[in-house]
Coordinates of N, CA and C in Angstrom, one line a residue:
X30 N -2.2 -10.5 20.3 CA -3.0 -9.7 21.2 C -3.5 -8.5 20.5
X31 N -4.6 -8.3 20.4 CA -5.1 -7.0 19.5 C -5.7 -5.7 20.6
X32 N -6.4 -4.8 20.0 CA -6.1 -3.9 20.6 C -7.6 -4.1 22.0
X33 N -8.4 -4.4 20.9 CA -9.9 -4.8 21.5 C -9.2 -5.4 23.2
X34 N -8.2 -6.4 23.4 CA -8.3 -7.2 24.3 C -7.2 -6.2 25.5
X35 N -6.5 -6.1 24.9 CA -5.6 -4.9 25.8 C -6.4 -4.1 26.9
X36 N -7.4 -3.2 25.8 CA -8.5 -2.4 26.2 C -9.4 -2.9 27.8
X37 N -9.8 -3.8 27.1 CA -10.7 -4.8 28.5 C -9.7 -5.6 29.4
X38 N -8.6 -5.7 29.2 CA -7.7 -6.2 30.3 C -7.3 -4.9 31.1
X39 N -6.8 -3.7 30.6 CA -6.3 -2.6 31.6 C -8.2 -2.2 32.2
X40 N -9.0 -2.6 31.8 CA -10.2 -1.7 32.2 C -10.8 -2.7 33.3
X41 N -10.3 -3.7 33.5 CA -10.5 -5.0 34.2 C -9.9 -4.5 35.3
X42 N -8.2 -4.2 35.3 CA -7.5 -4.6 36.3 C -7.4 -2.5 36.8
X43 N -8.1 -2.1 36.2 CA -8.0 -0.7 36.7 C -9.5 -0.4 37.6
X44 N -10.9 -1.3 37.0 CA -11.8 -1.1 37.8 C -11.6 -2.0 39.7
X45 N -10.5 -3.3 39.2 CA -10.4 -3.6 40.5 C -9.5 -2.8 41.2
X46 N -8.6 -1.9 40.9 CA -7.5 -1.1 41.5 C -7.4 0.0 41.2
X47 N -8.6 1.0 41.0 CA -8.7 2.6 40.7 C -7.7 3.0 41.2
X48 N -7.1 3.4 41.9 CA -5.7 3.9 42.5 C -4.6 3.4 43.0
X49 N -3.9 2.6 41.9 CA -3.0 1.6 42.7 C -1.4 2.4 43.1
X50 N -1.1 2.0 43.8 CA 0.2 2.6 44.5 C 1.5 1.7 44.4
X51 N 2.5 2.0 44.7 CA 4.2 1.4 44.7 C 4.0 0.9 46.3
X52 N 4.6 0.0 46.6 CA 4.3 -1.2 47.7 C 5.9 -0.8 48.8
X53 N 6.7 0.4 48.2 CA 7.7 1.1 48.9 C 7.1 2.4 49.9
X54 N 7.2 2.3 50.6 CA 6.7 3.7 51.9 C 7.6 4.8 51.3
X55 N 6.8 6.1 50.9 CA 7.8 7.0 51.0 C 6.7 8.5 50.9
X56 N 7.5 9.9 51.1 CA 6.3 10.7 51.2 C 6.9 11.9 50.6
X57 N 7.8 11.5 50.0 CA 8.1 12.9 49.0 C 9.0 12.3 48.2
X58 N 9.4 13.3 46.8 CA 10.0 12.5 45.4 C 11.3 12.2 46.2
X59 N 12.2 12.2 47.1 CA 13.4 12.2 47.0 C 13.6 10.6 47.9
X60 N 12.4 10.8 49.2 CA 12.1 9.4 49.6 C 12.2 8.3 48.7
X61 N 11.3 8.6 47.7 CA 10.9 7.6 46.7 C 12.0 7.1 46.0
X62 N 13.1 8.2 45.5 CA 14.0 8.1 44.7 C 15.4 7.2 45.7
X63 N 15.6 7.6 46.7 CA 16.2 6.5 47.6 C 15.6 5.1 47.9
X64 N 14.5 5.1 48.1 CA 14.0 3.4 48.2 C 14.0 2.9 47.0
X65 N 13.4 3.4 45.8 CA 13.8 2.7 44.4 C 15.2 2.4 44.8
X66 N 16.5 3.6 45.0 CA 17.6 2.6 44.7 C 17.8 1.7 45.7
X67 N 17.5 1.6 46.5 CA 17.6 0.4 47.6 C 17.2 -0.6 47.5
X68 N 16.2 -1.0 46.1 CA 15.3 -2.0 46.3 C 15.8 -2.7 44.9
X69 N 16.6 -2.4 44.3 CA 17.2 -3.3 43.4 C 18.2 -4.7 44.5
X70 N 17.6 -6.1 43.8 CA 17.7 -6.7 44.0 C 17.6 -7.7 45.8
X71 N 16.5 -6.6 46.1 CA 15.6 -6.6 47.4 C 14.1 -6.3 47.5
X72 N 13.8 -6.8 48.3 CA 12.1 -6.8 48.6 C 11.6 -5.5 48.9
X73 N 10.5 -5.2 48.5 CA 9.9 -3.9 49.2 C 9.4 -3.9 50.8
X74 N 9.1 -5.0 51.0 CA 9.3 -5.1 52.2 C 10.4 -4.8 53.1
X75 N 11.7 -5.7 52.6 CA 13.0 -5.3 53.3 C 13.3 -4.0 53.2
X76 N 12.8 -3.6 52.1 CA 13.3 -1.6 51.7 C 13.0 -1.1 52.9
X77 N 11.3 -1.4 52.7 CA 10.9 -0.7 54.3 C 11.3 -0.6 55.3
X78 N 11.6 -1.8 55.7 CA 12.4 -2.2 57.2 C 13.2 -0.9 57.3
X79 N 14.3 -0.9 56.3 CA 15.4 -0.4 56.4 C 14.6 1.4 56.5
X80 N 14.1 2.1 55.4 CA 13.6 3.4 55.1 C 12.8 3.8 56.6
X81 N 12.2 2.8 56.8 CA 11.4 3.2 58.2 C 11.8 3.5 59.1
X82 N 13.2 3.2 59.4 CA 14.3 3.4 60.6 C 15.1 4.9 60.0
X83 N 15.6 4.8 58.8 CA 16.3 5.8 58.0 C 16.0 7.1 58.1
X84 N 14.7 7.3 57.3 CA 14.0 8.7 57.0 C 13.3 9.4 58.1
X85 N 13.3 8.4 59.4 CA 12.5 9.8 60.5 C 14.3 10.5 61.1
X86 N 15.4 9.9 60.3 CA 16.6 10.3 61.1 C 17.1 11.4 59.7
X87 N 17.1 11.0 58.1 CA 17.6 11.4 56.9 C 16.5 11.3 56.3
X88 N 15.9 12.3 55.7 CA 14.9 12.3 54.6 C 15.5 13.5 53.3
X89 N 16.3 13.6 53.3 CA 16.5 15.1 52.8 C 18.5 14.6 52.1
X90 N 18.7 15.5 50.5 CA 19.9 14.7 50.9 C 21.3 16.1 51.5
X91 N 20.9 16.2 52.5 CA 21.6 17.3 53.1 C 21.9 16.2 54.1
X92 N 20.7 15.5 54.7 CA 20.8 14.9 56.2 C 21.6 13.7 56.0
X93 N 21.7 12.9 54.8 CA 22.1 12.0 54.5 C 23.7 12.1 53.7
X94 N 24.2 13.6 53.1 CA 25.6 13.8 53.8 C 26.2 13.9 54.6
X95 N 25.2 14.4 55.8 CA 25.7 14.6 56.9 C 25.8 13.3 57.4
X96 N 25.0 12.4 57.6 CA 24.6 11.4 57.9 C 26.1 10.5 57.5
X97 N 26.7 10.4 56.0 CA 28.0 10.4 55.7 C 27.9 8.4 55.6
X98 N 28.7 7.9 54.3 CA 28.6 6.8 53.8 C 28.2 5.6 55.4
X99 N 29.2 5.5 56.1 CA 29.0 4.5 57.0 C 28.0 5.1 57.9
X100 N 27.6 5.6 57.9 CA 26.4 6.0 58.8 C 25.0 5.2 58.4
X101 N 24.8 5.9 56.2 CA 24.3 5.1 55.6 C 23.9 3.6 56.2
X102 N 25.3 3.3 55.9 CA 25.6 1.3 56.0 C 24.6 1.4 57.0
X103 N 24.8 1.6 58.1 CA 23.9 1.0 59.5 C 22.5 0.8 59.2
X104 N 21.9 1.8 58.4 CA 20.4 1.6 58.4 C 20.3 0.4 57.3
X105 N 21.1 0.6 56.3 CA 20.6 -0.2 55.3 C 21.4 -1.6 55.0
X106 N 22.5 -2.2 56.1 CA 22.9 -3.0 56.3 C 22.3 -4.4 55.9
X107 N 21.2 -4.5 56.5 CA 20.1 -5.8 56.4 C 20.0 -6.2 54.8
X108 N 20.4 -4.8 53.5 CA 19.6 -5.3 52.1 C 20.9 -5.8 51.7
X109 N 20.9 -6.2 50.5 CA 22.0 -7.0 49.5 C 22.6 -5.9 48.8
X110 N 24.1 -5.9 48.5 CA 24.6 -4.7 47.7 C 24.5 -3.6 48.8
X111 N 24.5 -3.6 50.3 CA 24.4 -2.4 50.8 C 25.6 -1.6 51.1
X112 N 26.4 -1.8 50.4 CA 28.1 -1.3 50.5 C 28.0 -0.4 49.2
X113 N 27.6 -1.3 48.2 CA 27.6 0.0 46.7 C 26.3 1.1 46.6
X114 N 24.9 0.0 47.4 CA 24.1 1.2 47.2 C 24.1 2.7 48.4
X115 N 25.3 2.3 49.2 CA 25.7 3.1 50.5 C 26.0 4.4 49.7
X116 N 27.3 3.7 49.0 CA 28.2 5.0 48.5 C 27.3 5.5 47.1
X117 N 26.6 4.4 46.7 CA 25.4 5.3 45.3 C 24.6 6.5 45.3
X118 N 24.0 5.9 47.1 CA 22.9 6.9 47.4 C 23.7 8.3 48.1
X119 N 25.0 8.2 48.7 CA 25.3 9.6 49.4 C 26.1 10.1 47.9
X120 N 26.5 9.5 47.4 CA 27.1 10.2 46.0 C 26.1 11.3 45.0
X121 N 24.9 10.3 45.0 CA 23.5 11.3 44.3 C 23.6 12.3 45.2
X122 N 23.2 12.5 46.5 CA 23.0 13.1 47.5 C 24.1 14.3 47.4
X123 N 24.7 14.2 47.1 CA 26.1 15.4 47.0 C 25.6 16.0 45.8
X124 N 25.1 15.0 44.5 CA 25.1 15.9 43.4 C 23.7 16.7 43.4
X125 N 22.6 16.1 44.5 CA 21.3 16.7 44.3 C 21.4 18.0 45.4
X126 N 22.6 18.6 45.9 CA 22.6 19.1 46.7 C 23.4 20.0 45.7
X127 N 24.8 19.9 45.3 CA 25.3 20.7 44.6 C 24.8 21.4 43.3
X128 N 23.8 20.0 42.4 CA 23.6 20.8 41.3 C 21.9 20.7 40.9
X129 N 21.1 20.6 41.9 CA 19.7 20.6 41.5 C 19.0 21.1 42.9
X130 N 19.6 21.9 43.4 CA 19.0 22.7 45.1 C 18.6 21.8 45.9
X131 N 19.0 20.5 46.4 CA 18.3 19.6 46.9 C 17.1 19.1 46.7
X132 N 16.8 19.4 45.5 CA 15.5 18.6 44.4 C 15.7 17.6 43.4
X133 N 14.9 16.7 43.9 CA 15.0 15.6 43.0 C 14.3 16.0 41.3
X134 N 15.2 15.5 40.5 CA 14.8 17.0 38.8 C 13.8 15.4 38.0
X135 N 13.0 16.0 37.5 CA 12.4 15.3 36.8 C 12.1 15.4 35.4
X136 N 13.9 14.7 34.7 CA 13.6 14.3 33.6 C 14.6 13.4 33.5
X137 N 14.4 12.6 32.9 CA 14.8 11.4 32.7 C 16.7 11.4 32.6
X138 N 17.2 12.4 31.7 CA 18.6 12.6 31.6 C 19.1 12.9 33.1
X139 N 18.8 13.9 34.0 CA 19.0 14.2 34.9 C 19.0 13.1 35.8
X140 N 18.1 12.4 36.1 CA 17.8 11.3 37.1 C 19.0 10.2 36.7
X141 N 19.1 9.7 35.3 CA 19.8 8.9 35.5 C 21.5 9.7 34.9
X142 N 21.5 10.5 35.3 CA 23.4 11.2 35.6 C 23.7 10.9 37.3
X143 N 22.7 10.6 37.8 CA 22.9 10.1 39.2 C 23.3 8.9 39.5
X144 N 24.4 8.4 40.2 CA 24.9 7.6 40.4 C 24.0 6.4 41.1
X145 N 24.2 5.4 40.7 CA 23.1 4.2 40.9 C 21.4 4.1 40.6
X146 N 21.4 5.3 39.8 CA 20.0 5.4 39.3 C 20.2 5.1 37.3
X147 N 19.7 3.6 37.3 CA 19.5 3.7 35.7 C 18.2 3.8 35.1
X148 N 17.8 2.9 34.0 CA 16.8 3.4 33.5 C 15.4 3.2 33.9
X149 N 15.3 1.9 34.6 CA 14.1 1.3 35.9 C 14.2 2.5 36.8
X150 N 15.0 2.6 37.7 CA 14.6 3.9 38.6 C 14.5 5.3 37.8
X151 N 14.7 5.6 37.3 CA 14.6 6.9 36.5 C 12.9 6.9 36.1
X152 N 12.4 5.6 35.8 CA 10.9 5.6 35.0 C 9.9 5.4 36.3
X153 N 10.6 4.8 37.2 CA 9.6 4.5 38.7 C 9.5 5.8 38.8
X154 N 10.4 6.6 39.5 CA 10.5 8.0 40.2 C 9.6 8.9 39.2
X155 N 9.7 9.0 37.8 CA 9.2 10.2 36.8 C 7.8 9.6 36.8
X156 N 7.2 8.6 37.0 CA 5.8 7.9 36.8 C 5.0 8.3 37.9
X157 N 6.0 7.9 39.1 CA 5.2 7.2 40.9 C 5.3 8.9 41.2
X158 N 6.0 10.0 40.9 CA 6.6 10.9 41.9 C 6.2 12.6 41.2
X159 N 6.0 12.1 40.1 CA 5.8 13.1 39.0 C 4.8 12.6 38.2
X160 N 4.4 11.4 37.9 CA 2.9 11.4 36.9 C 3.3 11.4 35.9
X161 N 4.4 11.1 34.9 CA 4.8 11.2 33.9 C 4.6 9.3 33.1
X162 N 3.9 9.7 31.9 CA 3.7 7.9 31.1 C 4.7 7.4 30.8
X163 N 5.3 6.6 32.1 CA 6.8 6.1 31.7 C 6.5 4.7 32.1
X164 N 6.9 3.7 31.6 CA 6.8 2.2 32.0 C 8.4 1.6 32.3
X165 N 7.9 1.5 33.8 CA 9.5 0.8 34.5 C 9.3 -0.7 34.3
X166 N 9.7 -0.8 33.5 CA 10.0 -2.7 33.4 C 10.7 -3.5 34.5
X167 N 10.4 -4.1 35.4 CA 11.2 -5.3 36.4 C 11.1 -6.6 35.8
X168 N 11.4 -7.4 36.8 CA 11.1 -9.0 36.6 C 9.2 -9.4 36.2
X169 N 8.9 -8.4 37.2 CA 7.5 -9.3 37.0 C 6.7 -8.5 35.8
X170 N 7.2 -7.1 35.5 CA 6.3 -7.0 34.2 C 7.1 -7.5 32.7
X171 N 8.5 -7.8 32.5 CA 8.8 -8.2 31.6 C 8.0 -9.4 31.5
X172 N 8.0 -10.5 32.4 CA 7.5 -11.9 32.5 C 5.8 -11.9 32.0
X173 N 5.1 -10.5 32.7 CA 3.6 -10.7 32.3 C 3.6 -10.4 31.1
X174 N 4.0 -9.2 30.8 CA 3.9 -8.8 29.3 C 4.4 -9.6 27.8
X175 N 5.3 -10.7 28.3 CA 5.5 -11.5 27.5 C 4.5 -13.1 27.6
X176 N 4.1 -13.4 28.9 CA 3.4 -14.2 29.1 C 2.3 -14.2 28.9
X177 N 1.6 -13.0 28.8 CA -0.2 -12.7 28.5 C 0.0 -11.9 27.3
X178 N 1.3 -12.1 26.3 CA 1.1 -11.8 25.0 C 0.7 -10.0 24.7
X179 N 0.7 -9.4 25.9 CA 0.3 -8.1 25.7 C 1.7 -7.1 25.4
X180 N 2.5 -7.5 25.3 CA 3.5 -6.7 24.7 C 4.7 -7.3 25.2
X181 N 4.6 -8.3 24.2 CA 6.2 -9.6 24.4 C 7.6 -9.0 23.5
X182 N 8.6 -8.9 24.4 CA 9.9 -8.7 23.8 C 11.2 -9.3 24.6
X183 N 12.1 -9.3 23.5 CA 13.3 -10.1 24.1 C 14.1 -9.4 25.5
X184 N 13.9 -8.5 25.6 CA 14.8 -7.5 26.5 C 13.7 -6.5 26.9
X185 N 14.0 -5.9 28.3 CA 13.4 -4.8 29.2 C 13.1 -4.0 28.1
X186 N 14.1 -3.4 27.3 CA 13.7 -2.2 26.5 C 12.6 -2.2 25.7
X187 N 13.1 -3.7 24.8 CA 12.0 -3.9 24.0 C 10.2 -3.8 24.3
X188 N 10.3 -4.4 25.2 CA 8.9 -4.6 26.0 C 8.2 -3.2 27.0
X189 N 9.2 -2.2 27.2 CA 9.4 -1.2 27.4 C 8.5 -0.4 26.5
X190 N 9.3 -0.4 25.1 CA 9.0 0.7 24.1 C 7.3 0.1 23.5
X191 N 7.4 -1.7 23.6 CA 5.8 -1.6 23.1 C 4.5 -1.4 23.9
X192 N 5.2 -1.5 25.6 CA 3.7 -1.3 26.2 C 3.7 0.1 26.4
X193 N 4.8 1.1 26.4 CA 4.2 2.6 25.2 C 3.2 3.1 24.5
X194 N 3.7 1.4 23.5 CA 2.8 1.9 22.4 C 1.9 1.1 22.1
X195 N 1.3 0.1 22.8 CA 0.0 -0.5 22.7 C -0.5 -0.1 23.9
X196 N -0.3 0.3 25.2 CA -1.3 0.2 26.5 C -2.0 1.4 26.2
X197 N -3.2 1.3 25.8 CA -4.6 2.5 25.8 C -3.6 3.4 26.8
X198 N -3.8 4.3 25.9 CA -3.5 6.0 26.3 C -4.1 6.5 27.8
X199 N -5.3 5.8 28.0 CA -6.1 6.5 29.3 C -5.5 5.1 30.7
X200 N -4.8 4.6 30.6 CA -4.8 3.5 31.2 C -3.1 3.3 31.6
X201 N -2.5 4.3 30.6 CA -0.6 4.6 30.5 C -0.1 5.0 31.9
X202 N -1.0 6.1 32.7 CA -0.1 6.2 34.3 C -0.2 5.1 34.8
X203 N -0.7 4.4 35.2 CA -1.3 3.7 36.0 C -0.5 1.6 36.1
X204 N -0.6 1.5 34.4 CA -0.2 0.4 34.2 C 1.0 -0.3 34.6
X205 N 1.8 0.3 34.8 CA 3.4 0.3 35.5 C 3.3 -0.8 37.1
X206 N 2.0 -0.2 37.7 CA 1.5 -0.4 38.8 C 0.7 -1.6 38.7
X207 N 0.3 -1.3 38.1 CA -1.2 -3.0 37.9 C -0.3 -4.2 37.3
X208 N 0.5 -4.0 36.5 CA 1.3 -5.2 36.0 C 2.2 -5.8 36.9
X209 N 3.1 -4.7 37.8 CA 3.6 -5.4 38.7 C 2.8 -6.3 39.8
X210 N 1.6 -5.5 40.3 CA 0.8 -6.4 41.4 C 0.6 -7.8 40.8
X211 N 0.4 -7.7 39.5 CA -0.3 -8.9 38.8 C 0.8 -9.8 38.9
X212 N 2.0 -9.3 38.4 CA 3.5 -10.3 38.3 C 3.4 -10.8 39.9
X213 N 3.6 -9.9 40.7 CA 3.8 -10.1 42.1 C 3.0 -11.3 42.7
X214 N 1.6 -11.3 42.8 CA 1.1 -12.0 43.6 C 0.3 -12.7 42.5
X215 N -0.3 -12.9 41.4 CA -1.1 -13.7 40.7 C -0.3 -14.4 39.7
X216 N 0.5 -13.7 39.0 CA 1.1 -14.0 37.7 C 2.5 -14.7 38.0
X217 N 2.7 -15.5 39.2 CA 4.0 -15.3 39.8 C 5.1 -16.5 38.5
X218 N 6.7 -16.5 38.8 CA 7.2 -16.9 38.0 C 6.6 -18.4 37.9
X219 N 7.1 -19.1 39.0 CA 7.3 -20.7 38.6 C 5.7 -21.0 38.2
X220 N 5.1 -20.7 39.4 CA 3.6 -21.1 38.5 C 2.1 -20.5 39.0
X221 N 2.2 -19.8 37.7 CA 1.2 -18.7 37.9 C -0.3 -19.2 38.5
X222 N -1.2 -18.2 39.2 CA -2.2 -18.9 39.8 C -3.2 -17.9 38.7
X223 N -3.4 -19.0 37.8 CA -4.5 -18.4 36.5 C -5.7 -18.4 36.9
X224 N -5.8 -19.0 37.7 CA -7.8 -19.4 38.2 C -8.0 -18.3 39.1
X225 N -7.3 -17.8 39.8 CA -7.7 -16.7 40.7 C -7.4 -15.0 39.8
X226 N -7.0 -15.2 38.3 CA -6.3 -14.2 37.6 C -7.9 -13.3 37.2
X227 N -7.8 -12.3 36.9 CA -9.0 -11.6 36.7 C -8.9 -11.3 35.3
X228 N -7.4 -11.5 34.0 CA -7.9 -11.3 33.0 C -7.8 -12.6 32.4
X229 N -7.9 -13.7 33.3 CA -7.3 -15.4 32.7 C -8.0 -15.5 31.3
X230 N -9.4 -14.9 30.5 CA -9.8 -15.4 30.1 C -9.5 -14.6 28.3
X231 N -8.7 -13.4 28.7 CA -8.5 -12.8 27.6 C -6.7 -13.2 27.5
X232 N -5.8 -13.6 28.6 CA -4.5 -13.7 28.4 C -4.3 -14.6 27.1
X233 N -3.1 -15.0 26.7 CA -2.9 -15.8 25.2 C -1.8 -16.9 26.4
X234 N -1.3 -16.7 27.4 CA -0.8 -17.8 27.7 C -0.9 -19.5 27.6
X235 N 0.1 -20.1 26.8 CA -0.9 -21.1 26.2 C -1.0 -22.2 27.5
X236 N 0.1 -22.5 28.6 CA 0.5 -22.9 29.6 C -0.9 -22.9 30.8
X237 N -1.9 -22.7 30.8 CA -2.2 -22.2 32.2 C -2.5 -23.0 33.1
X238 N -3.1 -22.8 34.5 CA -3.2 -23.3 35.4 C -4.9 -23.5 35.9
X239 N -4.7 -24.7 36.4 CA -5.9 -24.8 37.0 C -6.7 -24.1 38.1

């Protein structure tokens, strides 16, 4: 993949999605920083369910010690892992209370000294919350970026550090965002829908679909 095609693929999927957004509800960095951790190994959809009941009761993490681990459970009962992300999220919540004024801190060491925050949520939150050129790798952008040859590596990190360093500089906030929509609903695992794909004609996938 060279650089020429990179270029016209982010300029593709950025003129169809000038402002693309995280598919989690939330309205301040600390919102955001709790549904990221809720959403490991859960839908954004189910996040919602749960946050939308949550945050008009706990938005703040003062409300949500008070609020106190099994209190947690009740809202977020419905997701998978809601027993460790219970005690993850009121644990941060103690430390964002005791040692960053109830501010969620934006830099990467800080974020992830927080309990159930590793290096995927640490790059969502500093990108989605702060604006900062960080690429959170999931399922669906490891899968694209190795599938459409635009920055293929064996591991999250790997694939991490090259769409760094190949995704055009003017196109770096944003891409985090457009790769996942693409994984999500076009580029999906078992079998991608190439014909409806907007960059099918520059991807290197040798596999594609009718």
């Amino acid at each position: 993949m060279n650089k020429q095609k990179r270029q016209e693929i982010f300029a593709r999927l950025r003129d169809d999605n000038p402002n693309p957004k995280t598919e989690l509800n939330y309205s301040n960095p600390f919102e955001l920083l709790v549904a990221v951790t809720l959403s490991a190994q859960s839908t954004d959809v189910g996040v919602n369910k749960a946050t939308d009941k949550l945050f008009p009761v706990a938005n703040t993490p003062e409300a949500i010690v008070e609020l106190g681990v099994d209190g947690l459970k009740s809202y977020i009962k419905t997701l998978g892992l809601y027993n460790a992300k219970a005690e993850n999220v009121y644990k941060a919540c103690q430390i964002l209370v005791e040692k960053h004024n109830s501010e969620v801190p934006d830099t990467r060491e800080a974020l992830e000294a927080l309990p159930g925050v590793g290096r995927k949520t640490a790059n969502v939150v500093l990108n989605t919350a702060f604006r900062q050129p960080t690429m959170a790798v999931d399922t669906h952008i490891f899968r694209v970026s190795n599938r459409t040859k635009i920055a293929p590596g064996k591991n999250v990190l790997e694939v991490e550090k090259k769409l760094l360093k190949f995704v055009p500089k003017e196109f770096l906030l944003d891409a985090h965002h457009w790769l996942i929509l693409l994984g999500r609903y076009i580029c999906t695992a078992r079998k991608p829908r190439c014909g409806a794909c907007l960059i099918e004609d520059l991807c290197e996938f040798k596999d594609k679909t009718s």
